[in-house]
């Protein structure tokens, strides 16, 4: 593994990956972000929005990856932790804790650190789903396979060029959460370089060691998805009726709602695009009270990310967004909320303890931020 793992040039990235994949000592695991499944097909003559999860797993296995893991598993864990943090703050009446902003969008974190530095302390301390999945891959596979960290390689396929910055985030021991990031377009290029085609790839399933995610983890990849997940997860924790799930599925650039959750009334908002964020922020500065804000840099959220297939049109974005919401709904029979996901339960039982525990804070939260 190279010292400087922020590899941006495709040639160097592909060569480094080839070396890792050919090394018999290494276990190379790869995670797939939610938005990738409904857009990678555009590189191989499928329609935008078609859910190609199983074909993508098959393609990654053909490329030589040992374990394919779903980033929505990390999203499930992220939102489970977030729900607990927010509920504890509400319970303790900690007004100063709010508003909380999402950590999942790297574009937003970079923008915030450069334009609204004083707001950064309000960004959730819980690492992004991408980083959490990387951490789970590293720590759980070490434990299950008895391999040292140096022999586990954690790769990700993201809709986002900026996600490469997250390879610079470190645990206190100096290890990264994720080793290499490929964008959706780069995965297609890498496959073509190897003479592979998604059309002829077999269908396969996520790694038996870390399978599956809930509906909430998948819907993260489209605007409003994080707030939808947060509200359904909090309602489940409080054992109360969930509200406004459908409202946050609209594609509006700013969505706001006041939601009653058992004993609490909370204001939540979602916004995509920084010009739209500035409008909302002005209102917050003028006294608007909001408890949680989801900010996404890209149009329609991560489905419109800068690492996605080109050219992009409004119709394609709408098709990807609709396709991802449909893919999320297909998970309802498996698990609607993170707490119902058997893999999440197993990870808390075997590795993390409970939400907010010392181990959860060690493995799932930000440490040394280098952005
Ligand atoms: S919204 Fe855009 S910048 Fe933010 S994480 Fe998703 S793809 Fe990246």
Coordinates of C-alpha atoms and ligand atoms in Angstrom, one line a residue:
X1 CA 0.0 0.0 0.0
X2 CA 1.5 3.4 -1.0
X3 CA 2.2 6.0 1.7
X4 CA 0.3 8.7 -0.2
X5 CA -2.9 6.9 -0.8
X6 CA -4.7 9.9 -2.3
X7 CA -4.3 8.6 -5.8
X8 CA -6.2 10.6 -8.3
X9 CA -4.7 9.7 -11.7
X10 CA -6.5 6.8 -13.2
X11 CA -3.3 5.1 -14.5
X12 CA -1.6 5.1 -11.0
X13 CA -4.9 4.1 -9.3
X14 CA -5.5 1.2 -11.6
X15 CA -1.9 0.0 -11.3
X16 CA -2.0 0.2 -7.5
X17 CA -5.3 -1.7 -7.4
X18 CA -3.9 -4.4 -9.8
X19 CA -1.0 -4.9 -7.5
X20 CA -3.2 -5.3 -4.4
X21 CA -5.6 -7.6 -6.2
X22 CA -2.7 -9.8 -7.4
X23 CA -1.1 -10.0 -4.0
X24 CA -2.0 -13.5 -2.5
X25 CA -1.5 -12.2 1.1
X26 CA -4.1 -9.4 0.7
X27 CA -7.8 -9.6 1.3
X28 CA -9.2 -6.9 -0.9
X29 CA -12.7 -5.7 0.0
X30 CA -14.8 -3.2 -1.9
X31 CA -17.9 -1.2 -1.0
X32 CA -20.5 0.2 -3.4
X33 CA -22.3 3.5 -2.6
X34 CA -26.1 3.5 -3.0
X35 CA -26.1 5.9 -6.0
X36 CA -23.7 3.7 -8.1
X37 CA -26.2 0.9 -8.5
X38 CA -28.6 3.1 -10.5
X39 CA -26.1 4.9 -12.7
X40 CA -23.2 2.5 -13.6
X41 CA -25.5 1.0 -16.2
X42 CA -25.3 4.2 -18.2
X43 CA -21.7 3.3 -19.0
X44 CA -22.8 -0.1 -20.5
X45 CA -26.0 0.9 -22.4
X46 CA -28.5 0.3 -19.7
X47 CA -31.1 3.0 -18.9
X48 CA -30.5 5.5 -16.1
X49 CA -32.1 4.4 -12.8
X50 CA -32.0 0.7 -13.5
X51 CA -31.0 -1.1 -10.3
X52 CA -27.9 -3.2 -11.2
X53 CA -26.7 -4.1 -7.7
X54 CA -26.3 -7.8 -8.4
X55 CA -24.6 -7.3 -11.7
X56 CA -22.2 -4.8 -10.2
X57 CA -21.2 -7.2 -7.4
X58 CA -20.7 -9.9 -10.1
X59 CA -18.4 -7.5 -12.1
X60 CA -16.4 -6.7 -9.0
X61 CA -15.9 -10.4 -8.2
X62 CA -14.8 -10.9 -11.8
X63 CA -12.2 -8.1 -11.2
X64 CA -10.8 -10.2 -8.3
X65 CA -12.3 -8.5 -5.2
X66 CA -12.7 -10.9 -2.3
X67 CA -15.6 -9.3 -0.5
X68 CA -18.2 -6.9 -1.9
X69 CA -20.0 -4.8 0.8
X70 CA -22.8 -2.4 0.6
X71 CA -22.1 1.2 1.7
X72 CA -25.8 1.4 2.9
X73 CA -24.7 -0.9 5.7
X74 CA -22.5 2.0 7.0
X75 CA -25.4 4.4 6.3
X76 CA -27.6 2.2 8.6
X77 CA -25.0 2.4 11.3
X78 CA -24.5 6.2 10.8
X79 CA -28.2 6.9 11.1
X80 CA -28.6 4.6 14.1
X81 CA -25.8 6.5 15.9
X82 CA -27.2 9.8 14.8
X83 CA -30.7 9.0 16.1
X84 CA -29.3 8.2 19.5
X85 CA -27.1 11.3 19.7
X86 CA -30.1 13.6 18.8
X87 CA -32.5 11.8 21.1
X88 CA -30.0 12.1 24.0
X89 CA -29.6 15.8 23.3
X90 CA -33.4 16.3 23.2
X91 CA -33.8 14.3 26.4
X92 CA -31.2 16.4 28.2
X93 CA -32.6 19.6 26.8
X94 CA -29.3 20.6 25.2
X95 CA -30.4 23.4 23.0
X96 CA -26.9 24.4 22.1
X97 CA -26.4 21.0 20.4
X98 CA -28.7 22.1 17.6
X99 CA -28.8 22.6 14.7
X100 CA -27.0 19.4 13.6
X101 CA -25.7 19.2 10.0
X102 CA -25.1 16.0 8.2
X103 CA -21.5 14.7 7.8
X104 CA -22.2 12.3 4.9
X105 CA -21.5 14.9 2.1
X106 CA -17.8 15.6 1.7
X107 CA -18.6 18.5 -0.6
X108 CA -20.6 20.1 2.1
X109 CA -17.9 19.5 4.8
X110 CA -15.3 21.1 2.5
X111 CA -17.6 24.0 1.7
X112 CA -18.5 24.5 5.4
X113 CA -14.8 24.5 6.5
X114 CA -13.9 27.1 3.9
X115 CA -16.9 29.4 4.1
X116 CA -18.7 29.0 7.5
X117 CA -15.9 27.8 9.8
X118 CA -17.8 28.5 13.0
X119 CA -20.6 26.2 11.8
X120 CA -18.3 23.2 11.5
X121 CA -18.7 22.3 15.2
X122 CA -22.4 21.6 14.4
X123 CA -21.5 19.0 11.7
X124 CA -22.3 15.6 13.1
X125 CA -19.3 13.9 14.8
X126 CA -20.3 10.6 13.3
X127 CA -18.2 9.6 10.3
X128 CA -19.8 9.4 6.8
X129 CA -21.4 6.1 5.8
X130 CA -18.4 5.6 3.4
X131 CA -15.9 5.9 6.2
X132 CA -18.0 3.8 8.6
X133 CA -18.2 1.0 6.0
X134 CA -14.4 1.2 5.5
X135 CA -13.9 1.0 9.2
X136 CA -16.3 -2.0 9.5
X137 CA -14.5 -3.7 6.6
X138 CA -11.1 -3.2 8.3
X139 CA -12.0 -4.1 11.9
X140 CA -14.6 -6.8 11.3
X141 CA -12.5 -8.7 8.7
X142 CA -9.4 -8.5 10.9
X143 CA -11.4 -10.0 13.7
X144 CA -13.2 -12.7 11.6
X145 CA -10.3 -13.7 9.3
X146 CA -7.5 -13.3 11.7
X147 CA -5.6 -11.0 9.3
X148 CA -3.4 -8.0 10.3
X149 CA -4.6 -4.5 9.1
X150 CA -1.7 -4.4 6.6
X151 CA -3.2 -7.4 4.7
X152 CA -6.7 -5.9 4.4
X153 CA -7.3 -3.5 1.6
X154 CA -10.4 -1.4 1.7
X155 CA -11.6 0.0 -1.7
X156 CA -14.8 1.9 -2.5
X157 CA -16.8 2.7 -5.6
X158 CA -18.3 6.2 -5.1
X159 CA -20.4 8.6 -7.2
X160 CA -18.1 11.3 -6.0
X161 CA -14.7 12.4 -7.0
X162 CA -14.4 14.4 -3.7
X163 CA -14.8 11.2 -1.7
X164 CA -11.1 10.6 -2.5
X165 CA -10.4 13.2 0.2
X166 CA -11.8 10.8 2.8
X167 CA -8.8 8.5 2.3
X168 CA -7.0 11.2 4.2
X169 CA -9.1 10.8 7.3
X170 CA -7.2 8.8 10.0
X171 CA -7.8 6.7 13.1
X172 CA -5.6 7.6 16.1
X173 CA -3.3 4.7 15.1
X174 CA -2.6 6.4 11.8
X175 CA -4.6 3.9 9.7
X176 CA -7.1 5.3 7.2
X177 CA -10.8 4.3 7.1
X178 CA -10.6 3.6 3.4
X179 CA -7.5 2.9 1.2
X180 CA -8.6 3.6 -2.4
X181 CA -11.6 5.3 -4.0
X182 CA -12.8 4.6 -7.5
X183 CA -15.6 6.7 -9.0
X184 CA -18.5 5.1 -10.9
X185 CA -16.8 6.2 -14.2
X186 CA -13.4 4.8 -13.0
X187 CA -15.0 1.4 -12.2
X188 CA -16.4 1.3 -15.7
X189 CA -13.0 2.2 -17.2
X190 CA -11.2 -0.3 -15.0
X191 CA -13.6 -3.1 -16.1
X192 CA -13.2 -2.2 -19.7
X193 CA -9.4 -2.2 -19.3
X194 CA -9.7 -5.7 -18.1
X195 CA -12.0 -6.7 -21.0
X196 CA -15.1 -7.0 -18.8
X197 CA -18.6 -5.8 -19.5
X198 CA -21.4 -5.3 -17.0
X199 CA -23.8 -6.7 -19.6
X200 CA -22.1 -10.1 -19.5
X201 CA -21.2 -10.1 -15.8
X202 CA -23.0 -12.7 -13.6
X203 CA -25.4 -11.6 -10.9
X204 CA -24.0 -12.1 -7.4
X205 CA -24.7 -11.2 -3.7
X206 CA -22.9 -9.2 -1.1
X207 CA -20.2 -10.9 1.1
X208 CA -21.7 -13.4 3.5
X209 CA -19.7 -11.9 6.3
X210 CA -21.3 -8.4 5.9
X211 CA -24.5 -8.8 3.9
X212 CA -27.4 -6.4 3.4
X213 CA -28.7 -3.1 4.6
X214 CA -32.1 -1.7 5.4
X215 CA -34.4 0.5 3.2
X216 CA -33.0 3.5 5.2
X217 CA -29.4 2.9 4.3
X218 CA -30.1 2.7 0.5
X219 CA -32.3 5.8 0.3
X220 CA -29.4 7.9 1.7
X221 CA -28.1 8.4 -1.9
X222 CA -30.8 10.7 -3.0
X223 CA -31.9 14.1 -1.7
X224 CA -34.1 13.9 1.4
X225 CA -33.1 10.3 2.0
X226 CA -31.0 11.0 5.1
X227 CA -33.8 12.9 6.8
X228 CA -36.3 10.2 5.8
X229 CA -34.0 7.6 7.3
X230 CA -33.5 9.7 10.5
X231 CA -37.2 10.2 11.1
X232 CA -38.1 6.5 10.5
X233 CA -35.2 5.4 12.7
X234 CA -36.0 7.8 15.6
X235 CA -39.7 6.8 15.4
X236 CA -38.7 3.2 15.7
X237 CA -36.4 3.9 18.7
X238 CA -39.3 5.9 20.4
X239 CA -41.9 3.3 19.3
X240 CA -44.1 6.0 17.8
X241 CA -45.9 6.4 14.5
X242 CA -43.5 7.6 11.7
X243 CA -44.3 10.8 9.9
X244 CA -43.6 12.6 6.6
X245 CA -41.7 9.9 4.9
X246 CA -43.3 10.6 1.6
X247 CA -42.8 14.4 1.9
X248 CA -39.0 14.0 1.9
X249 CA -39.2 12.0 -1.3
X250 CA -40.0 15.1 -3.3
X251 CA -37.2 16.5 -5.4
X252 CA -37.6 20.1 -4.2
X253 CA -34.3 21.9 -3.6
X254 CA -35.4 22.9 -0.1
X255 CA -37.8 20.8 2.1
X256 CA -38.7 21.7 5.6
X257 CA -41.1 20.1 8.1
X258 CA -42.0 20.3 11.8
X259 CA -42.4 16.7 13.0
X260 CA -43.9 15.3 16.2
X261 CA -42.0 12.3 17.5
X262 CA -43.6 11.1 20.7
X263 CA -42.7 13.7 23.4
X264 CA -40.6 15.8 21.0
X265 CA -41.3 18.2 18.2
X266 CA -38.4 18.7 15.9
X267 CA -37.8 20.9 12.8
X268 CA -35.9 19.2 10.0
X269 CA -34.8 20.5 6.6
X270 CA -33.0 19.2 3.5
X271 CA -31.3 21.2 0.8
X272 CA -29.2 20.5 -2.2
X273 CA -26.9 23.0 -3.9
X274 CA -24.9 25.6 -1.9
X275 CA -26.8 28.6 -3.3
X276 CA -30.0 27.1 -1.9
X277 CA -28.1 26.3 1.4
X278 CA -27.2 30.0 1.7
X279 CA -30.9 31.0 1.4
X280 CA -31.8 28.6 4.2
X281 CA -28.8 29.6 6.3
X282 CA -29.8 33.3 6.1
X283 CA -33.2 32.3 7.7
X284 CA -31.4 30.2 10.4
X285 CA -29.2 33.3 11.2
X286 CA -32.4 35.3 11.4
X287 CA -33.8 33.0 14.1
X288 CA -35.3 30.1 12.2
X289 CA -35.1 27.1 14.6
X290 CA -34.0 23.9 13.0
X291 CA -32.8 20.7 14.7
X292 CA -31.4 18.8 11.8
X293 CA -30.3 19.9 8.3
X294 CA -29.3 17.6 5.5
X295 CA -27.0 19.5 3.0
X296 CA -26.0 17.9 -0.2
X297 CA -23.7 19.5 -2.7
X298 CA -25.0 17.8 -5.8
X299 CA -28.3 18.1 -7.7
X300 CA -30.7 15.4 -6.4
X301 CA -28.0 14.3 -3.9
X302 CA -25.3 11.7 -4.6
X303 CA -27.1 10.4 -7.7
X304 CA -25.9 13.6 -9.3
X305 CA -22.3 13.3 -8.0
X306 CA -19.3 14.4 -10.0
X307 CA -18.0 10.9 -10.4
X308 CA -21.1 9.6 -12.1
X309 CA -21.5 8.8 -15.9
X310 CA -21.6 11.7 -18.3
X311 CA -23.2 13.5 -19.9
X312 CA -25.8 14.2 -17.3
X313 CA -29.3 15.6 -17.9
X314 CA -32.3 16.5 -15.7
X315 CA -34.1 13.5 -17.0
X316 CA -31.2 11.2 -16.1
X317 CA -31.0 12.7 -12.6
X318 CA -34.8 12.2 -12.1
X319 CA -34.5 8.6 -13.3
X320 CA -31.6 7.8 -11.0
X321 CA -33.4 9.4 -8.1
X322 CA -36.6 7.4 -8.8
X323 CA -34.6 4.2 -9.4
X324 CA -32.8 4.6 -6.1
X325 CA -36.0 5.2 -4.1
X326 CA -37.4 2.0 -5.8
X327 CA -34.2 0.1 -4.9
X328 CA -34.6 1.2 -1.3
X329 CA -38.2 0.1 -1.2
X330 CA -37.2 -3.3 -2.4
X331 CA -35.4 -3.7 0.9
X332 CA -38.5 -3.1 3.0
X333 CA -39.2 -6.9 3.2
X334 CA -35.6 -7.3 4.6
X335 CA -35.5 -4.4 7.0
X336 CA -37.1 -0.9 7.0
X337 CA -34.9 0.6 9.7
X338 CA -31.3 0.0 10.7
X339 CA -32.2 -1.6 14.0
X340 CA -34.0 -4.4 12.1
X341 CA -31.0 -5.2 9.9
X342 CA -29.5 -8.5 11.1
X343 CA -26.0 -7.4 10.0
X344 CA -26.3 -4.2 12.1
X345 CA -27.5 -6.3 15.1
X346 CA -24.6 -8.7 14.6
X347 CA -22.0 -5.9 14.3
X348 CA -23.3 -4.2 17.6
X349 CA -23.2 -7.6 19.3
X350 CA -19.8 -8.7 18.1
X351 CA -17.9 -5.4 17.6
X352 CA -19.5 -2.2 18.6
X353 CA -21.5 -2.8 21.8
X354 CA -24.3 -0.2 21.7
X355 CA -24.8 3.1 20.0
X356 CA -22.6 5.8 21.5
X357 CA -20.4 3.2 23.3
X358 CA -16.6 3.6 23.7
X359 CA -16.0 1.2 20.8
X360 CA -18.6 2.8 18.6
X361 CA -16.9 6.2 19.2
X362 CA -13.5 4.7 18.4
X363 CA -14.6 3.0 15.2
X364 CA -17.5 5.1 13.8
X365 CA -16.7 8.7 14.7
X366 CA -14.3 11.2 13.2
X367 CA -10.8 11.4 14.7
X368 CA -8.0 13.3 12.9
X369 CA -9.7 15.5 10.4
X370 CA -7.3 16.6 7.7
X371 CA -9.5 18.4 5.2
Ligands
LIG1 S1 -23.8 15.1 -2.7 FE1 -22.2 15.2 -4.2 S2 -20.3 16.0 -3.1 FE2 -21.8 15.3 -1.6 S3 -21.1 13.2 -1.1 FE3 -22.8 13.1 -2.6 S4 -21.7 13.0 -4.6 FE4 -20.2 13.8 -3.1

